[in-house]
Short mmCIF file of C-alpha atoms and ligand atoms in Angstrom, two decimals:
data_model
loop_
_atom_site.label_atom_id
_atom_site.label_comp_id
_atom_site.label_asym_id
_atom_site.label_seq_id
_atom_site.Cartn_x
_atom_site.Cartn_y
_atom_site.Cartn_z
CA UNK A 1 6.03 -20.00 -26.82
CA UNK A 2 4.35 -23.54 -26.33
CA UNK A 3 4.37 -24.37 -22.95
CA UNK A 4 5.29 -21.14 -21.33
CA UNK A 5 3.77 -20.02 -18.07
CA UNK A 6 2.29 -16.71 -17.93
CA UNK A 7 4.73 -13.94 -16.75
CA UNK A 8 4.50 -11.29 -13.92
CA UNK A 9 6.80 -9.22 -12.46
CA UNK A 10 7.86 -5.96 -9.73
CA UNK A 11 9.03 -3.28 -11.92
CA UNK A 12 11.01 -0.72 -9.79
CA UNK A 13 14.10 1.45 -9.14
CA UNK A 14 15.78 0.50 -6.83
CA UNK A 15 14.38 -3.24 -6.42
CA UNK A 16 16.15 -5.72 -5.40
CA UNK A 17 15.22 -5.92 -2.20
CA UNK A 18 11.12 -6.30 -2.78
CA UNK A 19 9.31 -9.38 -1.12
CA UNK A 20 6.76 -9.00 -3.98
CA UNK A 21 8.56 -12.42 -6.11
CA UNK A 22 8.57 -14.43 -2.16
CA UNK A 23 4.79 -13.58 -1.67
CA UNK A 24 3.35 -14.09 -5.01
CA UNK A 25 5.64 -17.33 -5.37
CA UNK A 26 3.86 -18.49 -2.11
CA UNK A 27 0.48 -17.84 -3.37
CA UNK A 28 0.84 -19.54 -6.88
CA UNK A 29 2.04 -22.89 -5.45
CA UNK A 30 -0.72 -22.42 -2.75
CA UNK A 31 -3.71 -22.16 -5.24
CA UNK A 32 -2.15 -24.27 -7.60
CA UNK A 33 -1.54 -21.68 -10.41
CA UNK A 34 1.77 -22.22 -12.85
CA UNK A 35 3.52 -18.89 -13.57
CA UNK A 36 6.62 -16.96 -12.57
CA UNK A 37 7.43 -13.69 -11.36
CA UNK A 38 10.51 -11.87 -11.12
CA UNK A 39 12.01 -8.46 -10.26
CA UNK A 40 12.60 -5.92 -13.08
CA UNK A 41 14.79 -3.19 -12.16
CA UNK A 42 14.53 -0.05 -14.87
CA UNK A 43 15.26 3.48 -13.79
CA UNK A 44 12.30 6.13 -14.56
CA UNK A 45 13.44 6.95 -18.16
CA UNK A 46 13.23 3.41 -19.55
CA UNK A 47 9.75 2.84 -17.94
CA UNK A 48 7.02 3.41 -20.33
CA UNK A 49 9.61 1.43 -23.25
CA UNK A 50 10.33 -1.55 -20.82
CA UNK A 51 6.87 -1.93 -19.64
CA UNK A 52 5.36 -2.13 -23.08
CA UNK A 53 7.76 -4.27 -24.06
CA UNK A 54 7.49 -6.89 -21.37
CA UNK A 55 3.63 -6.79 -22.40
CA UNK A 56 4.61 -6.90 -25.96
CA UNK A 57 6.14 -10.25 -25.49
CA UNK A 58 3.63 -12.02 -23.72
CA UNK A 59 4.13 -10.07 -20.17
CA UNK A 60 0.35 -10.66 -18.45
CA UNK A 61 0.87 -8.37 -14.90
CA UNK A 62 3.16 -6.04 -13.30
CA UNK A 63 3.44 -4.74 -9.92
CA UNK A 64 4.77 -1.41 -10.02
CA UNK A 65 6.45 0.41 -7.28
CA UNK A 66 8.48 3.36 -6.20
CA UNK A 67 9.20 5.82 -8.52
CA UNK A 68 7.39 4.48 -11.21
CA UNK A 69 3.58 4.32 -9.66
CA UNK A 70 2.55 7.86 -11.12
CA UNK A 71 4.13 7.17 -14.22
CA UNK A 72 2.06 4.15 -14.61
CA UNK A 73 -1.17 5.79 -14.19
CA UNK A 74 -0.72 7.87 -17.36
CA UNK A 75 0.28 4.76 -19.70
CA UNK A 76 -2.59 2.37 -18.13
CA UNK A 77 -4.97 2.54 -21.07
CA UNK A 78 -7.95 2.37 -18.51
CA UNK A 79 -7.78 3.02 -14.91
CA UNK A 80 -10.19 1.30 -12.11
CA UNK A 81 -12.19 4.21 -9.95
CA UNK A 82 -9.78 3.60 -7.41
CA UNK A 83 -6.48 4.00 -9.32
CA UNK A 84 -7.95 7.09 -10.30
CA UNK A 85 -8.65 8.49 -6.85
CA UNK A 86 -5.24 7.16 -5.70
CA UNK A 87 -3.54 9.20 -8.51
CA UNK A 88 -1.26 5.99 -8.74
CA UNK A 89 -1.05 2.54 -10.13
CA UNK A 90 0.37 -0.32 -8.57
CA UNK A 91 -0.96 -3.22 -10.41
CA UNK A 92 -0.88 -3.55 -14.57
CA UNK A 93 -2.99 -6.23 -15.88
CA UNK A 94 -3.23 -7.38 -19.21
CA UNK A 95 -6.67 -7.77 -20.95
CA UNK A 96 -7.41 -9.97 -24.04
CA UNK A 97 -7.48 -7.17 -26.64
CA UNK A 98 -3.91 -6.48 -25.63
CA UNK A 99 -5.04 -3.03 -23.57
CA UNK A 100 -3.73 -2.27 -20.06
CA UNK A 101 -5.93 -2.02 -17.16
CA UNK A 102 -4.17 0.28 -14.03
CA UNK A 103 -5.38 -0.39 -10.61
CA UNK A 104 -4.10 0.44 -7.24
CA UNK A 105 -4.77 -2.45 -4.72
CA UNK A 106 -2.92 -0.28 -1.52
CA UNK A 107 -5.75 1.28 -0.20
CA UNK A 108 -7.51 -2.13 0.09
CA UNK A 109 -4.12 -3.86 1.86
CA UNK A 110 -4.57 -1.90 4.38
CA UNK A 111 -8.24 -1.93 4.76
CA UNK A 112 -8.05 -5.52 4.57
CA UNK A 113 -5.34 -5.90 7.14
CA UNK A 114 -7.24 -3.10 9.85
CA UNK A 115 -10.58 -4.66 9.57
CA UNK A 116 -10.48 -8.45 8.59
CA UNK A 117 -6.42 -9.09 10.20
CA UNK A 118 -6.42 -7.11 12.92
CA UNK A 119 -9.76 -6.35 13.79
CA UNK A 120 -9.77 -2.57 14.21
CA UNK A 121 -13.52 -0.89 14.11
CA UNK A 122 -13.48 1.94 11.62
CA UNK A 123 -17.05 2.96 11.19
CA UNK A 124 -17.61 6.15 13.32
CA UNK A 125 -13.85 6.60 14.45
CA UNK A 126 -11.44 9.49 14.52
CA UNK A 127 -8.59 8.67 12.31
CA UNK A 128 -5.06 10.94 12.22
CA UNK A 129 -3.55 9.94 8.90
CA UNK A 130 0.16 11.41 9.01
CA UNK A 131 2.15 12.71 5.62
CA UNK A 132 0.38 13.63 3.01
CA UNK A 133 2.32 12.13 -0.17
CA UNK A 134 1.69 9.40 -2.53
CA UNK A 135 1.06 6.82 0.14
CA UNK A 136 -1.50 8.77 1.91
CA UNK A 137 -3.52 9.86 -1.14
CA UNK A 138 -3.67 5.88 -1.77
CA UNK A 139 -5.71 4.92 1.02
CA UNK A 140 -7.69 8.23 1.57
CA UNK A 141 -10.69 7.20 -0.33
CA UNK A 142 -10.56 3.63 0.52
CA UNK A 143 -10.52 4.65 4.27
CA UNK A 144 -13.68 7.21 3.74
CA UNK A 145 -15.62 4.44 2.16
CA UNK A 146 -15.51 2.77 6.07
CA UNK A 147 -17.68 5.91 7.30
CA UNK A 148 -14.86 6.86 10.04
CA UNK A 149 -16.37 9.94 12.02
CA UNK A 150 -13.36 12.16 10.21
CA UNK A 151 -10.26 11.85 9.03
CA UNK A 152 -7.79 14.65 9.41
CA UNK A 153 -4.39 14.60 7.31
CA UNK A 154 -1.58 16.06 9.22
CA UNK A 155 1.63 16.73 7.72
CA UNK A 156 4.95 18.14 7.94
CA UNK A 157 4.22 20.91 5.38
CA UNK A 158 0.90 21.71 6.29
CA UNK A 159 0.06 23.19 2.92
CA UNK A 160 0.02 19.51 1.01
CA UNK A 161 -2.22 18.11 3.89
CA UNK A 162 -4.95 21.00 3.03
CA UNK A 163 -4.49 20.50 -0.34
CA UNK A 164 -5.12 16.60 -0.10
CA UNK A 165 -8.01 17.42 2.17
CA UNK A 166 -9.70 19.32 -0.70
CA UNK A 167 -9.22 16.16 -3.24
CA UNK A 168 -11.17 14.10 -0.93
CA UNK A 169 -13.61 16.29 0.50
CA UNK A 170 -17.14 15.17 -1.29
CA UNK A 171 -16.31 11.87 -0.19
CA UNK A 172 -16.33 12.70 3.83
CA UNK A 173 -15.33 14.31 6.65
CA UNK A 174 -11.82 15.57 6.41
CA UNK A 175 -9.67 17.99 7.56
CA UNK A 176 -5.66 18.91 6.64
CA UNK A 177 -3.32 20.57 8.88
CA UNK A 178 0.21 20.64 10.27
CA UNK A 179 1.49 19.15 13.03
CA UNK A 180 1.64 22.18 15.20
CA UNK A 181 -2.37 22.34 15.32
CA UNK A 182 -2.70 18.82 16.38
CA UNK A 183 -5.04 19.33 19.42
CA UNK A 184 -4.75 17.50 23.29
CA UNK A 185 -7.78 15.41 21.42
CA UNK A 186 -6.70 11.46 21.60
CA UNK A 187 -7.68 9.86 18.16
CA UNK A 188 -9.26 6.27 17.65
CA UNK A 189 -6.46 5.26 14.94
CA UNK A 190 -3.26 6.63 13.56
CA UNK A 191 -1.67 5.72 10.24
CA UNK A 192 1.72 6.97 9.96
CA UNK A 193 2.11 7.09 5.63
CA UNK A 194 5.06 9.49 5.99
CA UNK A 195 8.39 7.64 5.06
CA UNK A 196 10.19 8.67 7.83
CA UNK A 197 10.42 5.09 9.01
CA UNK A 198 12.66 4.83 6.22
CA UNK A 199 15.41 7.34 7.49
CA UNK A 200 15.02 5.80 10.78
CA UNK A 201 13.08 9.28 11.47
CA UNK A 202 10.04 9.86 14.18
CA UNK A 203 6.80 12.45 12.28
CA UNK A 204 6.76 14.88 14.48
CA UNK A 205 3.59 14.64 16.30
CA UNK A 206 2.47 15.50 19.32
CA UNK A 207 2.47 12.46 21.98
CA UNK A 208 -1.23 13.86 22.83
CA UNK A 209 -2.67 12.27 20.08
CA UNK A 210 -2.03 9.00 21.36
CA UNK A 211 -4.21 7.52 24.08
CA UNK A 212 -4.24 3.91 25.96
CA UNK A 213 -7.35 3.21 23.64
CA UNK A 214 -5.84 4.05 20.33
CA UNK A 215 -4.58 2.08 17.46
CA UNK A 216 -1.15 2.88 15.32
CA UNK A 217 -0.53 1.90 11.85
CA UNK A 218 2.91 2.18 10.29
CA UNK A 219 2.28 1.70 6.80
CA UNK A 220 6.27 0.77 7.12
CA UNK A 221 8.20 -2.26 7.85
CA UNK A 222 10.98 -3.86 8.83
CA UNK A 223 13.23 -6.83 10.07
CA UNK A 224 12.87 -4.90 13.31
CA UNK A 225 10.25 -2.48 14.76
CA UNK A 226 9.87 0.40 12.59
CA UNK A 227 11.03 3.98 14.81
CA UNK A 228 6.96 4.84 14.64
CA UNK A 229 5.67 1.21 16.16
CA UNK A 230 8.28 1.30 18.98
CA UNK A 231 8.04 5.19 19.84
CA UNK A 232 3.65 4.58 19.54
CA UNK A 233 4.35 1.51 22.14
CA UNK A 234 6.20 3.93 24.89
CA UNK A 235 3.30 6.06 24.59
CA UNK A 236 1.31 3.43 25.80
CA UNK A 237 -1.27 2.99 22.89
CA UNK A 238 -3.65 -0.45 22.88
CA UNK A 239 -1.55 -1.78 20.13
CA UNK A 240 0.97 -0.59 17.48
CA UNK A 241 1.61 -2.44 14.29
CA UNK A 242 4.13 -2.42 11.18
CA UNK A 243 2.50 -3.16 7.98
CA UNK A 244 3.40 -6.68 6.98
CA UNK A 245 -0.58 -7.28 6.69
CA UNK A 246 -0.95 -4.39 4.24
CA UNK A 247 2.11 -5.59 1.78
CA UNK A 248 0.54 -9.41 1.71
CA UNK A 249 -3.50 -7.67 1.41
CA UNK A 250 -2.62 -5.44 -1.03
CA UNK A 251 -0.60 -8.55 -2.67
CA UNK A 252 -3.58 -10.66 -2.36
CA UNK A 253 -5.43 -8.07 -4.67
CA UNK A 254 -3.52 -7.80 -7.54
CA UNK A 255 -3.05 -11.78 -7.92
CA UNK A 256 -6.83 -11.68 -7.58
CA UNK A 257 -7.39 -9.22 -10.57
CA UNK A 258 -4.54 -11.36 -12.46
CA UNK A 259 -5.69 -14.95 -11.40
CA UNK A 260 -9.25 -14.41 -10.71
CA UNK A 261 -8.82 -16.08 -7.48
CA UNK A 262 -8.06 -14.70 -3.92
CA UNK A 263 -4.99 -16.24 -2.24
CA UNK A 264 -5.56 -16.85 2.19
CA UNK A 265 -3.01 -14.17 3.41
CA UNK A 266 -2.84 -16.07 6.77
CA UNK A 267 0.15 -18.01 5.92
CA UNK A 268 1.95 -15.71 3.59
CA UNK A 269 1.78 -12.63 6.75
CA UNK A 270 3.34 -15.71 8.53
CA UNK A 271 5.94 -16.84 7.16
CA UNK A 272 7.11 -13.30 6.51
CA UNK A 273 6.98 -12.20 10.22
CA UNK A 274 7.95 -16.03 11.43
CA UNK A 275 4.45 -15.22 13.55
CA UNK A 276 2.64 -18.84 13.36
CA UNK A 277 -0.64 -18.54 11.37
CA UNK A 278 -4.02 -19.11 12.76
CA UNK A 279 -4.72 -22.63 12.23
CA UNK A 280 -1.20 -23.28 12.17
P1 LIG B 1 5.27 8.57 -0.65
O1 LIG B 1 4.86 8.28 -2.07
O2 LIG B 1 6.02 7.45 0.02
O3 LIG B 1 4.14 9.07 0.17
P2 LIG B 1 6.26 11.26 -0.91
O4 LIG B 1 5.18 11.65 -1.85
O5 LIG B 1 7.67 11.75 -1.13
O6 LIG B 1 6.40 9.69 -0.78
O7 LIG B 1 5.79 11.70 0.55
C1 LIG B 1 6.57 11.47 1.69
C2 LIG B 1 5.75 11.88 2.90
O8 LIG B 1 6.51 11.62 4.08
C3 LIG B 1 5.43 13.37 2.94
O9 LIG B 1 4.21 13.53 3.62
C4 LIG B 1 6.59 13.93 3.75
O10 LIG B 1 6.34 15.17 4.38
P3 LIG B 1 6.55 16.56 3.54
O11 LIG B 1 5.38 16.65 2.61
O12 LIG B 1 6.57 17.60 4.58
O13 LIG B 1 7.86 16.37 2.83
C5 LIG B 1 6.71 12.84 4.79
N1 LIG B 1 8.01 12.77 5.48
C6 LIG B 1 9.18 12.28 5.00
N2 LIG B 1 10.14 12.34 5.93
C7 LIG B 1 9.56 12.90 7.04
C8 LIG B 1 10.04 13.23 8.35
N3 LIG B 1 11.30 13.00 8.71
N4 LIG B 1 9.16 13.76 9.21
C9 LIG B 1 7.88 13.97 8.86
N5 LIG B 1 7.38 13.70 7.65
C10 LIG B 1 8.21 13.16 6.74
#
């Protein structure tokens, strides 16, 4: 159609209530790019029909979250190394010859967030990475590639936090268990990727593996404090932080591998949290 603007969108089940149409509004108007995105709601057996046909009529990217980001590895018609590794896609692009390119920008969000937002030293840290499901695998290898001193996986069934240890084992030092065998040992930084926030539920962890020098991640978020950030803060961690900075990062990346241009995150993470940006 003459004149149309390109078309993105969020495809997911339930999705109404995704800030991925607010953030990627914010970063078109900021870098001065004309196209729209909206929220496509399909439940898991229409997925691989809808998606090809919002490609089929001119669709150029698509976000893809929960359920659909394993089934969107399998109809990407190439994947990017770290889709692969993730075992999910969260980012379709378009390419001229009509194929599908899968990425999966998660990992990166929060990399991004931890070292350029907030900060946090990785390199030659102990990290506790808690749950051991989708979200975890997506930031595994991403993490690794920091050179933290280890990583161990602990989740609630210990048997799928050894079993994710074994994926990523050639790429570092890391170790799956339950939470039971979580030692007295504080570590440097701990990422909560169970979604326990979302019940309003605490992992259960020891309170040993926090100490006043260590750093808490909930991959989570919320209007309010997520269960995770406020319990981490009565332990009396250095700092504990939802992650607003990971949804706008990981954002960021797939409107960079759509627009060819990186959006600043600064006032995006801002205007979602109502925290003023630095700079204003
Ligand atoms: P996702 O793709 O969001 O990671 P998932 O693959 O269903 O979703 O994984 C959910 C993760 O949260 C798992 O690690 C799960 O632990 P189990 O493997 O033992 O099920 C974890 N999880 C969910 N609710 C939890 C709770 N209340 N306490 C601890 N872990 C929880």
């Amino acid at each position: 159609m003459e004149g149309s603007v390109d078309q993105y969108a969020v495809v997911g089940h339930p999705v109404a209530h995704s800030l991925s149409p607010f953030i990627h509004s914010l970063f078109a108007r900021q870098t001065g790019q004309s196209l729209s995105y909206r929220l496509m709601d399909v439940p898991p057996e229409r997925f691989t029909e809808q998606v090809y046909e919002f490609f089929a009529t001119g669709g150029r990217g698509l976000n893809v979250t929960l359920p659909h980001k394993t089934r969107a590895l399998t109809i990407a018609h190439e994947l990017t190394e770290r889709a692969r590794l993730a075992g999910a896609v969260n980012t379709l692009a378009a390419r001229r010859d009509g194929s599908l390119l899968g990425d999966n920008t998660d990992g990166a969000g929060l990399v991004q967030d931890l070292t350029a937002n907030l900060g946090v030293p990785v390199r030659g840290r102990s990290i506790l990475l808690i749950g051991a499901g989708g979200a975890a695998r997506g930031v595994m290898a991403p993490l690794l590639a920091l050179g933290p001193q280890r990583i161990v996986i602990s989740n609630r069934t210990a048997e799928r936090a050894m079993a994710l240890a074994v994926v990523f084992a050639g790429l570092g030092a890391v170790e799956g268990c339950g939470f039971g065998e979580l030692g007295a040992q504080p570590f440097d930084l701990i990422v909560n990727a169970t979604s326990a926030s979302l019940t309003g539920e605490l992992p259960g962890v020891p309170a040993t593996v926090f100490g006043p020098q260590t750093l808490c991640y909930d991959m989570a978020y919320g209007r309010a404090d997520t269960p995770f950030v406020r319990w981490a803060r009565t332990l009396g961690c250095r700092e504990a932080v939802p992650g607003w900075g990971m949804l706008v990062e990981q954002a960021a990346e797939s409107f960079r591998l759509w627009r060819g241009v990186r959006p600043l995150t600064a006032p995006v993470l801002a205007a979602l949290t109502g925290r003023p940006s630095a700079g204003g």
